[in-house]
Short mmCIF file of N, CA, C and O in Angstrom, two decimals:
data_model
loop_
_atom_site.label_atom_id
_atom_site.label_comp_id
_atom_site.label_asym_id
_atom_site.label_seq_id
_atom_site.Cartn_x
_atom_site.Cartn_y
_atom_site.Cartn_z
N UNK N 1 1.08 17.41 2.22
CA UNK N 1 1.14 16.04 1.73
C UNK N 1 -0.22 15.58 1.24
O UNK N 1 -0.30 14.61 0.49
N UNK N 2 -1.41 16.32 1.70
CA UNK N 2 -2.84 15.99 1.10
C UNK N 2 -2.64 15.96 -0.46
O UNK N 2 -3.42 15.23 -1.07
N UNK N 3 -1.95 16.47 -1.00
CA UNK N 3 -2.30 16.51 -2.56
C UNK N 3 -1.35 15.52 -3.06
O UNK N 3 -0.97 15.58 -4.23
N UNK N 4 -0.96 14.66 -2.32
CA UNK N 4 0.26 13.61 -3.01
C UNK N 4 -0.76 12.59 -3.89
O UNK N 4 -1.73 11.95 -3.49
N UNK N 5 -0.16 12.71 -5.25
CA UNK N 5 -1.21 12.02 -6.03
C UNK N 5 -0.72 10.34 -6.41
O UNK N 5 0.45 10.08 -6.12
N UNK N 6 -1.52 9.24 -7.01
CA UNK N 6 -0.72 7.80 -7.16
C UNK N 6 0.81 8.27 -7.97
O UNK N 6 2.01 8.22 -7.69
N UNK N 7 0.16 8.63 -8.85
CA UNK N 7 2.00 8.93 -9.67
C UNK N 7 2.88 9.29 -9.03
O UNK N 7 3.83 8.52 -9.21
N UNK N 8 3.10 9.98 -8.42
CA UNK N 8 4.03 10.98 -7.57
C UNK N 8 4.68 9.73 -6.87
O UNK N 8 5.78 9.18 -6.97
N UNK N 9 3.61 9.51 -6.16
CA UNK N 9 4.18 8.30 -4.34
C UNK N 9 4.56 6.98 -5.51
O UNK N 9 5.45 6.22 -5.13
N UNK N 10 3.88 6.65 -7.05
CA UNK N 10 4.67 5.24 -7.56
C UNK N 10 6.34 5.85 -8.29
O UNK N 10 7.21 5.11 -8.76
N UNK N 11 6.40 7.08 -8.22
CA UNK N 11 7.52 7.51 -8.79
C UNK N 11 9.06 7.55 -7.59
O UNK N 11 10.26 7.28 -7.69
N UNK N 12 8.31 7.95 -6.74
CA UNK N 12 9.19 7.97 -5.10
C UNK N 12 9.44 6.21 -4.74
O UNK N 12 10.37 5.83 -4.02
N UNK N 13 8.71 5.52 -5.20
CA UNK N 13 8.81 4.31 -5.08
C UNK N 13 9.48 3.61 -5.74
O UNK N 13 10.28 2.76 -5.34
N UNK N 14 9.05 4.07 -7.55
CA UNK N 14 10.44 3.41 -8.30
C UNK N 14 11.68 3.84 -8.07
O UNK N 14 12.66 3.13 -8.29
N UNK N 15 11.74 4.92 -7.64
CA UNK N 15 13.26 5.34 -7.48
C UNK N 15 13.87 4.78 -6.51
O UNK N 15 14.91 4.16 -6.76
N UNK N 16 13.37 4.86 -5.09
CA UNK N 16 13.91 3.92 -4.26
C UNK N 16 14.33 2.43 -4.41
O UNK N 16 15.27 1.88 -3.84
N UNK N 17 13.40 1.87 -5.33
CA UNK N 17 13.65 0.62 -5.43
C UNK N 17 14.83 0.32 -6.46
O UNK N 17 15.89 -0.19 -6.10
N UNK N 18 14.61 0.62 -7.52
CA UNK N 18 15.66 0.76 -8.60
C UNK N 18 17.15 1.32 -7.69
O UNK N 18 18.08 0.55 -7.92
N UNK N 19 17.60 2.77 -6.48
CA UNK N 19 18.43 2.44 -6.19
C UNK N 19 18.92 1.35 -5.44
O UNK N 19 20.04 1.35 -4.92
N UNK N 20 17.87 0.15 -5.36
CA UNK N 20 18.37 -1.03 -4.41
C UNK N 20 18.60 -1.98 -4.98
O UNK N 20 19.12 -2.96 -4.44
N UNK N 21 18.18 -1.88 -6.61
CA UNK N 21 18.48 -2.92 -7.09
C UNK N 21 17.32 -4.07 -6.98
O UNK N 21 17.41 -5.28 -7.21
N UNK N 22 16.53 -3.52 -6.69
CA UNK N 22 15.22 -4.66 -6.26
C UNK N 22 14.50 -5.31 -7.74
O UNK N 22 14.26 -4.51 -8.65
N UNK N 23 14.27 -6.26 -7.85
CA UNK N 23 13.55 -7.03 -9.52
C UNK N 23 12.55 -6.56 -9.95
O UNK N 23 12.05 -6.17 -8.89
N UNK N 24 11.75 -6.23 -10.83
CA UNK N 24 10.79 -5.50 -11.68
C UNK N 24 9.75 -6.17 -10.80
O UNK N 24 9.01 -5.48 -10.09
N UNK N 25 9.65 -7.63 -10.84
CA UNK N 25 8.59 -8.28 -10.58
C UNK N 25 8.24 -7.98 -9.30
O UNK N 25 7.08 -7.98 -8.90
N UNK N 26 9.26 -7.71 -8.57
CA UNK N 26 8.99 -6.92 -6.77
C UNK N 26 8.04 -5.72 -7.27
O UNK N 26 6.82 -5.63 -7.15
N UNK N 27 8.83 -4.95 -7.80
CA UNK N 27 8.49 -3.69 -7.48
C UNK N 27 7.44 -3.47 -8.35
O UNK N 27 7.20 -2.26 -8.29
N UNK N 28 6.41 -4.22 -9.44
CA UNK N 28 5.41 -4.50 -9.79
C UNK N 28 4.58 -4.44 -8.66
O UNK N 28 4.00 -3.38 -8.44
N UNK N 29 4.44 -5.24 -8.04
CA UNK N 29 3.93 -5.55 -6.80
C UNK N 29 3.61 -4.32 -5.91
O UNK N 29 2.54 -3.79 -5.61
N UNK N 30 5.24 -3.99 -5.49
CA UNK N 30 5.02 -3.00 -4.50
C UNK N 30 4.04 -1.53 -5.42
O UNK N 30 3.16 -0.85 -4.90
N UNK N 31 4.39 -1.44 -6.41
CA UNK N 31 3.98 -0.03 -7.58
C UNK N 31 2.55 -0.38 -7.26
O UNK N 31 2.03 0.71 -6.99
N UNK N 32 1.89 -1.06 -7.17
CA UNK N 32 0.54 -1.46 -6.98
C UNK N 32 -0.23 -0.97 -5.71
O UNK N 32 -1.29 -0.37 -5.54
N UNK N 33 0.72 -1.46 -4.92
CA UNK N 33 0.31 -1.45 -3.45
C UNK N 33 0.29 -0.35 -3.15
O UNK N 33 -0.61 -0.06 -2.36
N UNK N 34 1.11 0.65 -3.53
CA UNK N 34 1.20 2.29 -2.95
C UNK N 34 0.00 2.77 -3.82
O UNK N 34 -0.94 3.32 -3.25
N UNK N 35 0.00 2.59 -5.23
CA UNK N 35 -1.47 2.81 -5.88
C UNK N 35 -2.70 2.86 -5.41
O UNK N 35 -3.70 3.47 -5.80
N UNK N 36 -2.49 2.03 -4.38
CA UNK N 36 -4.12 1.48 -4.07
C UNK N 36 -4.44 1.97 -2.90
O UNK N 36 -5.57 2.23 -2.48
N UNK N 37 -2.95 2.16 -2.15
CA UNK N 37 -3.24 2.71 -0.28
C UNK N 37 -3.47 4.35 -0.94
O UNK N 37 -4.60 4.72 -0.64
N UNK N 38 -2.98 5.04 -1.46
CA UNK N 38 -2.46 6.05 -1.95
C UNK N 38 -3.81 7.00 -2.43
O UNK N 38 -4.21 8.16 -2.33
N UNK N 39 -4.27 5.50 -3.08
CA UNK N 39 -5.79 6.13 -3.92
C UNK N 39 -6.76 5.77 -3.11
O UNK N 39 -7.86 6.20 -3.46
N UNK N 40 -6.75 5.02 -2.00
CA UNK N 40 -7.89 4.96 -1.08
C UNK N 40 -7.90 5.72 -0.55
O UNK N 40 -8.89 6.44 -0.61
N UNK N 41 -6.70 6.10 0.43
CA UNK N 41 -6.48 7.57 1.44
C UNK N 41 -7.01 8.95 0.56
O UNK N 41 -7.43 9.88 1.26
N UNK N 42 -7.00 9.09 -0.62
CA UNK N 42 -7.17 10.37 -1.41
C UNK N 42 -9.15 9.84 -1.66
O UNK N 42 -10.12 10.59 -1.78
N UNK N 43 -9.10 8.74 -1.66
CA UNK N 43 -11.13 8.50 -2.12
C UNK N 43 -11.56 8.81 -0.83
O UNK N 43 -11.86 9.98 -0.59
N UNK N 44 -11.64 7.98 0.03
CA UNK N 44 -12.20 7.15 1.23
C UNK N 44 -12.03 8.77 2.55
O UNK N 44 -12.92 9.45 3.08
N UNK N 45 -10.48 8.83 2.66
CA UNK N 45 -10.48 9.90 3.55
C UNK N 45 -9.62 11.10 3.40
O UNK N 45 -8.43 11.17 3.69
N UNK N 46 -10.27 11.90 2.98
CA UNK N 46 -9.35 13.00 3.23
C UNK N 46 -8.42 13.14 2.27
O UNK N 46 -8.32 14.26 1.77
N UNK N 47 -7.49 12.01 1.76
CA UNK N 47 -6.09 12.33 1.59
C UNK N 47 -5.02 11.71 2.41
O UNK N 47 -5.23 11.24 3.53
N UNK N 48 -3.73 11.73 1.76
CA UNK N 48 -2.54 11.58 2.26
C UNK N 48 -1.65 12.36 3.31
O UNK N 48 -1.02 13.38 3.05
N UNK N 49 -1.69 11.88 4.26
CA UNK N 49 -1.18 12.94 5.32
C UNK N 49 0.57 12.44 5.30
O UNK N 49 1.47 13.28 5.42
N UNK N 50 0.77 11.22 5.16
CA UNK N 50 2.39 10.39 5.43
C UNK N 50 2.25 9.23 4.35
O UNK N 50 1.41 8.42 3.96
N UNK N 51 3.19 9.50 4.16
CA UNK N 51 3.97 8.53 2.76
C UNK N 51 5.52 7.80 2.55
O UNK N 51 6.45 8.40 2.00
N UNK N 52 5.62 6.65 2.98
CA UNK N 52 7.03 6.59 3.27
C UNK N 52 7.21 4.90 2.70
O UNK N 52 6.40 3.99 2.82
N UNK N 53 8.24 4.89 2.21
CA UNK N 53 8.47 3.31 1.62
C UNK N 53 10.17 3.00 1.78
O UNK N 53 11.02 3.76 1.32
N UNK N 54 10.40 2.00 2.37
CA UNK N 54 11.72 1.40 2.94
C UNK N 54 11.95 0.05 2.77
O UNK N 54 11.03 -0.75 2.99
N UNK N 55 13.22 -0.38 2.34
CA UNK N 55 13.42 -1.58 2.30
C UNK N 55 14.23 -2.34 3.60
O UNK N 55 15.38 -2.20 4.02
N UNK N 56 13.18 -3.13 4.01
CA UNK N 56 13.96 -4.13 5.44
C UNK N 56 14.12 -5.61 4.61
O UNK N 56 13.69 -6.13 3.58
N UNK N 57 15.25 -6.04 5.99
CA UNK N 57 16.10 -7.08 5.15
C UNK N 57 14.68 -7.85 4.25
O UNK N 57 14.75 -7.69 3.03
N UNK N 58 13.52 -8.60 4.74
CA UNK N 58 13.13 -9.67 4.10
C UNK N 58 11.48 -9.20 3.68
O UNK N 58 10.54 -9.99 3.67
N UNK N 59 11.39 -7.59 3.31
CA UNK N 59 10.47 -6.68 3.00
C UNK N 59 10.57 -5.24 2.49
O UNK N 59 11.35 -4.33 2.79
N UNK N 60 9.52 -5.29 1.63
CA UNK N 60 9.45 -3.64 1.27
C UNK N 60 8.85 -3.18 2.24
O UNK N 60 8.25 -4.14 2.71
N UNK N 61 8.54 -1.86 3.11
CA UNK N 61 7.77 -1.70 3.61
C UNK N 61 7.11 -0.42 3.29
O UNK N 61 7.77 0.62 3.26
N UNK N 62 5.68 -0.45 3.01
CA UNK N 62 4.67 0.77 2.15
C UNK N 62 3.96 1.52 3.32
O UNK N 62 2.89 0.96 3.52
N UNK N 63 4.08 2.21 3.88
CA UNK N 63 3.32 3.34 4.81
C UNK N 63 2.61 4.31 3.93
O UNK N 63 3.24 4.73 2.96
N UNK N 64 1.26 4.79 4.15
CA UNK N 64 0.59 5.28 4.12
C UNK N 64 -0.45 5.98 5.05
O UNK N 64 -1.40 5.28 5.37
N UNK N 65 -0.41 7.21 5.50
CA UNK N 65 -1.13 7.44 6.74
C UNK N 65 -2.13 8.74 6.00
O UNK N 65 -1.75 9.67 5.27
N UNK N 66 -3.49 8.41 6.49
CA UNK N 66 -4.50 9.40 6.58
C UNK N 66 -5.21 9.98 7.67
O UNK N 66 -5.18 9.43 8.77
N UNK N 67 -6.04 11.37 7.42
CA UNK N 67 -6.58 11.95 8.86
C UNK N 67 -8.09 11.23 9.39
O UNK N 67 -8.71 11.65 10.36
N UNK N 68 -8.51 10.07 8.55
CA UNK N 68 -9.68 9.28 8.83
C UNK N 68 -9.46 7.92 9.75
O UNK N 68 -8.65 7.07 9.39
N UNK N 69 -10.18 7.76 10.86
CA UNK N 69 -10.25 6.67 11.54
C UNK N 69 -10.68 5.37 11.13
O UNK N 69 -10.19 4.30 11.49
N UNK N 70 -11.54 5.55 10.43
CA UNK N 70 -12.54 4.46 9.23
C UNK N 70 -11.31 3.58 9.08
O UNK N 70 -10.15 3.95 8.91
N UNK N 71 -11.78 2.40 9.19
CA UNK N 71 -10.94 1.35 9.01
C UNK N 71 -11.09 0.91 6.66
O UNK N 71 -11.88 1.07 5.73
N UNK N 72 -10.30 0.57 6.83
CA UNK N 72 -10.56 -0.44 5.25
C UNK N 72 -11.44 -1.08 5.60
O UNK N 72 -11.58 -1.34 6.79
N UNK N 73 -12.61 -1.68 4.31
CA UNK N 73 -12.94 -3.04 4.53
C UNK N 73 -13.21 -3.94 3.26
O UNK N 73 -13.47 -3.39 2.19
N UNK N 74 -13.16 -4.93 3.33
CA UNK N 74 -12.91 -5.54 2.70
C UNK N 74 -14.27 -6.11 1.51
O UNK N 74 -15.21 -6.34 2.27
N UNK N 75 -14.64 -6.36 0.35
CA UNK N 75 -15.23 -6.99 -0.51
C UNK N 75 -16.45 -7.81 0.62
O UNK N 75 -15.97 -8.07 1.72
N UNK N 76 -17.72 -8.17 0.45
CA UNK N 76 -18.54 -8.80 1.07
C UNK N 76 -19.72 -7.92 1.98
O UNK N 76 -20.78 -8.20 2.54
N UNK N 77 -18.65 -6.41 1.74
CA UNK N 77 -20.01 -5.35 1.89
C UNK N 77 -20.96 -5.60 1.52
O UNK N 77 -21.29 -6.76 1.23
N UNK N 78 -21.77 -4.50 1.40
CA UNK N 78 -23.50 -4.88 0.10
C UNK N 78 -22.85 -4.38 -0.93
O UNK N 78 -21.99 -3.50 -1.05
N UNK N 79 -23.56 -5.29 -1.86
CA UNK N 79 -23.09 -4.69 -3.13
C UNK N 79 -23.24 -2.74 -4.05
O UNK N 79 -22.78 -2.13 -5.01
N UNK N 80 -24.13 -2.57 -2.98
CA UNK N 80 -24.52 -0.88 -3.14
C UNK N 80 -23.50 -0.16 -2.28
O UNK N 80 -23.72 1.05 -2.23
N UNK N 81 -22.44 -0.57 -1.60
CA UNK N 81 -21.46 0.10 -1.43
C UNK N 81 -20.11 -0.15 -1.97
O UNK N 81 -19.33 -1.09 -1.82
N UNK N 82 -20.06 0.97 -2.64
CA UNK N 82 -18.30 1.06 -3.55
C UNK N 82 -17.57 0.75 -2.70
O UNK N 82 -17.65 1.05 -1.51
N UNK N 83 -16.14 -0.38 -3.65
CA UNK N 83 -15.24 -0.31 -3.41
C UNK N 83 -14.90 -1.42 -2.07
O UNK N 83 -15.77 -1.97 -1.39
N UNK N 84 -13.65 -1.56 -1.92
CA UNK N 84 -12.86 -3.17 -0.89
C UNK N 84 -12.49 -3.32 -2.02
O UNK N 84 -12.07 -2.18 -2.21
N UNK N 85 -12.30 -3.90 -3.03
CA UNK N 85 -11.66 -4.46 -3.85
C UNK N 85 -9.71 -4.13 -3.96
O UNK N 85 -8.80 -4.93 -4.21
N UNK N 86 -9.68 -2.81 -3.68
CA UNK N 86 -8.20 -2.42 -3.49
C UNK N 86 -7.62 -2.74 -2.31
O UNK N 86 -6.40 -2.83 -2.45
N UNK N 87 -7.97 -2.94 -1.25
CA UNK N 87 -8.00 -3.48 -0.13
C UNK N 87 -7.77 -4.84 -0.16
O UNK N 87 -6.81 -5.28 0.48
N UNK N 88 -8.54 -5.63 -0.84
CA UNK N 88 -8.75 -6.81 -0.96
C UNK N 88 -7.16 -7.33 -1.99
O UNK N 88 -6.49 -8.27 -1.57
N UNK N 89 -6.81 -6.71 -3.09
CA UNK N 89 -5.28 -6.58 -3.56
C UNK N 89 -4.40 -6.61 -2.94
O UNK N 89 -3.60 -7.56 -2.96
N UNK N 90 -4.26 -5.32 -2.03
CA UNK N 90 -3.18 -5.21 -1.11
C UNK N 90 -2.67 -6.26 -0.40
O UNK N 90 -1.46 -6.42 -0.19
N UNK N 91 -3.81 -7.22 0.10
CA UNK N 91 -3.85 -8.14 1.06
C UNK N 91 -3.38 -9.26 0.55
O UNK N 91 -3.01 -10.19 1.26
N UNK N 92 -3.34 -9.27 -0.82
CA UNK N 92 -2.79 -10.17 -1.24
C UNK N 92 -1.56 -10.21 -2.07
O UNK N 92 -1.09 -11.17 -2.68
N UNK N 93 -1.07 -8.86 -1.94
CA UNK N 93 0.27 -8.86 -2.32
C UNK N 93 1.12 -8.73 -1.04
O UNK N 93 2.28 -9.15 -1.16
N UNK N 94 0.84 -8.32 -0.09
CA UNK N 94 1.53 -7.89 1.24
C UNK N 94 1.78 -9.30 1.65
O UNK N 94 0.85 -10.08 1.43
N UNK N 95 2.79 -9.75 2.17
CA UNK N 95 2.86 -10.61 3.22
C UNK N 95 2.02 -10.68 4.89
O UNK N 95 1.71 -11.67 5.56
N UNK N 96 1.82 -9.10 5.16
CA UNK N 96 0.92 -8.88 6.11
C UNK N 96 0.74 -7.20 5.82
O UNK N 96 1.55 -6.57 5.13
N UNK N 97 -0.19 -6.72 6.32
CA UNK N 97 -0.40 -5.34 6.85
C UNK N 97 -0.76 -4.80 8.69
O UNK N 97 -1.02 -5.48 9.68
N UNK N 98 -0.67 -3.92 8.58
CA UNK N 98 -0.52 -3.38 10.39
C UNK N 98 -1.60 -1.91 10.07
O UNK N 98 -1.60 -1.26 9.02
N UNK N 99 -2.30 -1.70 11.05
CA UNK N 99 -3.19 -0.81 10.79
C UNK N 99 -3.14 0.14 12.09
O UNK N 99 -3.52 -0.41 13.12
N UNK N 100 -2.82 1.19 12.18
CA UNK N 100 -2.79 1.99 13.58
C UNK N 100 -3.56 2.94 13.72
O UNK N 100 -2.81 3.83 14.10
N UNK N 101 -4.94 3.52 13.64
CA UNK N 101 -5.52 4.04 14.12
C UNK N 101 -5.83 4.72 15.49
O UNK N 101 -5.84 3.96 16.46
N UNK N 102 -6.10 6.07 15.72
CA UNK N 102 -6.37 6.74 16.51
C UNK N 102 -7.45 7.65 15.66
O UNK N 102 -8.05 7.42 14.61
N UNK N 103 -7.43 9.02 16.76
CA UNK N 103 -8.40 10.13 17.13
C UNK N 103 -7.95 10.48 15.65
O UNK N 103 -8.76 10.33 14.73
N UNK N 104 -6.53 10.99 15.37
CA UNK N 104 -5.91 11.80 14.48
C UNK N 104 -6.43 11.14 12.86
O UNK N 104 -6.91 11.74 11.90
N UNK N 105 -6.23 10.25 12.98
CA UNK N 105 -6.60 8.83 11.41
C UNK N 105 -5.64 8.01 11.37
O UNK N 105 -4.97 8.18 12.40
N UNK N 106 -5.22 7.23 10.76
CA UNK N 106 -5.06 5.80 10.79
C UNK N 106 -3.37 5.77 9.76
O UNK N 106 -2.84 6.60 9.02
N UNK N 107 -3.09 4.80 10.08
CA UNK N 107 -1.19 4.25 9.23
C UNK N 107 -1.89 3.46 9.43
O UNK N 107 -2.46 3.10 10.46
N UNK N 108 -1.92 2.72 7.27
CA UNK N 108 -1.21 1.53 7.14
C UNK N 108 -0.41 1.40 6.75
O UNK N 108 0.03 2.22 5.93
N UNK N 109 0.39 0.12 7.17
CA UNK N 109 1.91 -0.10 7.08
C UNK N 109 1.53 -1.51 6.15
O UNK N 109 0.57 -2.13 6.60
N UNK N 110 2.23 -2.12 4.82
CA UNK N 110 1.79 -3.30 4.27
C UNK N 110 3.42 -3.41 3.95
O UNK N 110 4.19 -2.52 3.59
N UNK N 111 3.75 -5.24 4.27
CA UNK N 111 4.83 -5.29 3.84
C UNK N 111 4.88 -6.32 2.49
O UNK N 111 4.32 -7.42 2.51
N UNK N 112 5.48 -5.90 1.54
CA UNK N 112 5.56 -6.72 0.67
C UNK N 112 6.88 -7.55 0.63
O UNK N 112 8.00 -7.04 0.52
N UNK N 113 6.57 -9.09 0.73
CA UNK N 113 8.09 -10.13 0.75
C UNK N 113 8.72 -9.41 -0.46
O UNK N 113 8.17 -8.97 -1.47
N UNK N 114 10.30 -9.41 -0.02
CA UNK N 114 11.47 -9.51 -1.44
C UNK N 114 11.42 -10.88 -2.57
O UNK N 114 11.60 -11.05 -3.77
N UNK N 115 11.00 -11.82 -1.22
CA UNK N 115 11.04 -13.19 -2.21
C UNK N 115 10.00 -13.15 -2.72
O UNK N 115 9.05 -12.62 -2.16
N UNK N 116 9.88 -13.84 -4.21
CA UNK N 116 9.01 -14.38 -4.50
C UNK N 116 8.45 -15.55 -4.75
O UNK N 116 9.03 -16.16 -5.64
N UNK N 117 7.24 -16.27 -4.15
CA UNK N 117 7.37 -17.38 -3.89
C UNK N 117 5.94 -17.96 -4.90
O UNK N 117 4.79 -17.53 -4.82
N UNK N 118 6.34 -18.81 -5.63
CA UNK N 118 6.10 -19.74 -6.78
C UNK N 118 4.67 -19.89 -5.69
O UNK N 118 4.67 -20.00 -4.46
N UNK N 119 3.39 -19.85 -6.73
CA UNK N 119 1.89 -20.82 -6.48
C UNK N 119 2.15 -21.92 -5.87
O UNK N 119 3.16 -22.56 -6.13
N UNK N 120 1.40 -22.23 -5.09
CA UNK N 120 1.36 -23.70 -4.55
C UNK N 120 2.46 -24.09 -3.94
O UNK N 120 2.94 -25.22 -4.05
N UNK N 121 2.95 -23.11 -3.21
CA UNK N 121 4.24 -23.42 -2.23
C UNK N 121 3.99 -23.00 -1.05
O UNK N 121 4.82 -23.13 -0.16
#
């Protein structure tokens, strides 16, 4: 699963979604989010060890697991260190994320709402 590249995991993604019938504008969203966990796990550590995307009643849910403990972090680094910015996306398309780390490396889990909910609401 180390060599699972963004295309691949946004292709496993459109398909799932499209068989659910889910709206472009969702799965915009979600196509993003696996992009970014997908391409951090392949920069940051190692690679993709687990890859899994499911729809629960009032969420997509995007798993991504790598063999690095290193947490994400977020934008406000020094500016001489690359990168948070995809991180910083995720977070704002997810309704929440869950981060599980151990010895082995880390699952994130990010859920993206089905609804979409209008600015300023």
């Amino acid at each position: 699963m180390s060599g699972l590249r963004c295309a691949d995991a946004r292709q496993v993604a459109r398909r799932v979604l499209s068989a659910r019938g889910v709206g472009e504008r969702l799965v915009d969203d979600v196509l993003t989010v696996v992009a970014e966990l997908v391409s951090n796990a392949t920069r940051h550590a190692g690679g993709v060890t687990g890859f899994s995307i499911r729809q629960l009643p009032d969420a997509v849910a995007i798993e991504v697991s790598d063999a690095s403990p290193v947490l994400p972090r977020s934008p406000g680094t020094p500016v001489a260190v690359p990168g948070g910015f995809g991180w910083l996306l995720v977070n704002r398309l997810a309704a929440r994320t869950e981060i599980s780390a151990g010895r082995g490396g880390k699952t994130i889990t990010a859920y993206v709402p089905l609804t979409v909910t209008a600015p300023g609401t």
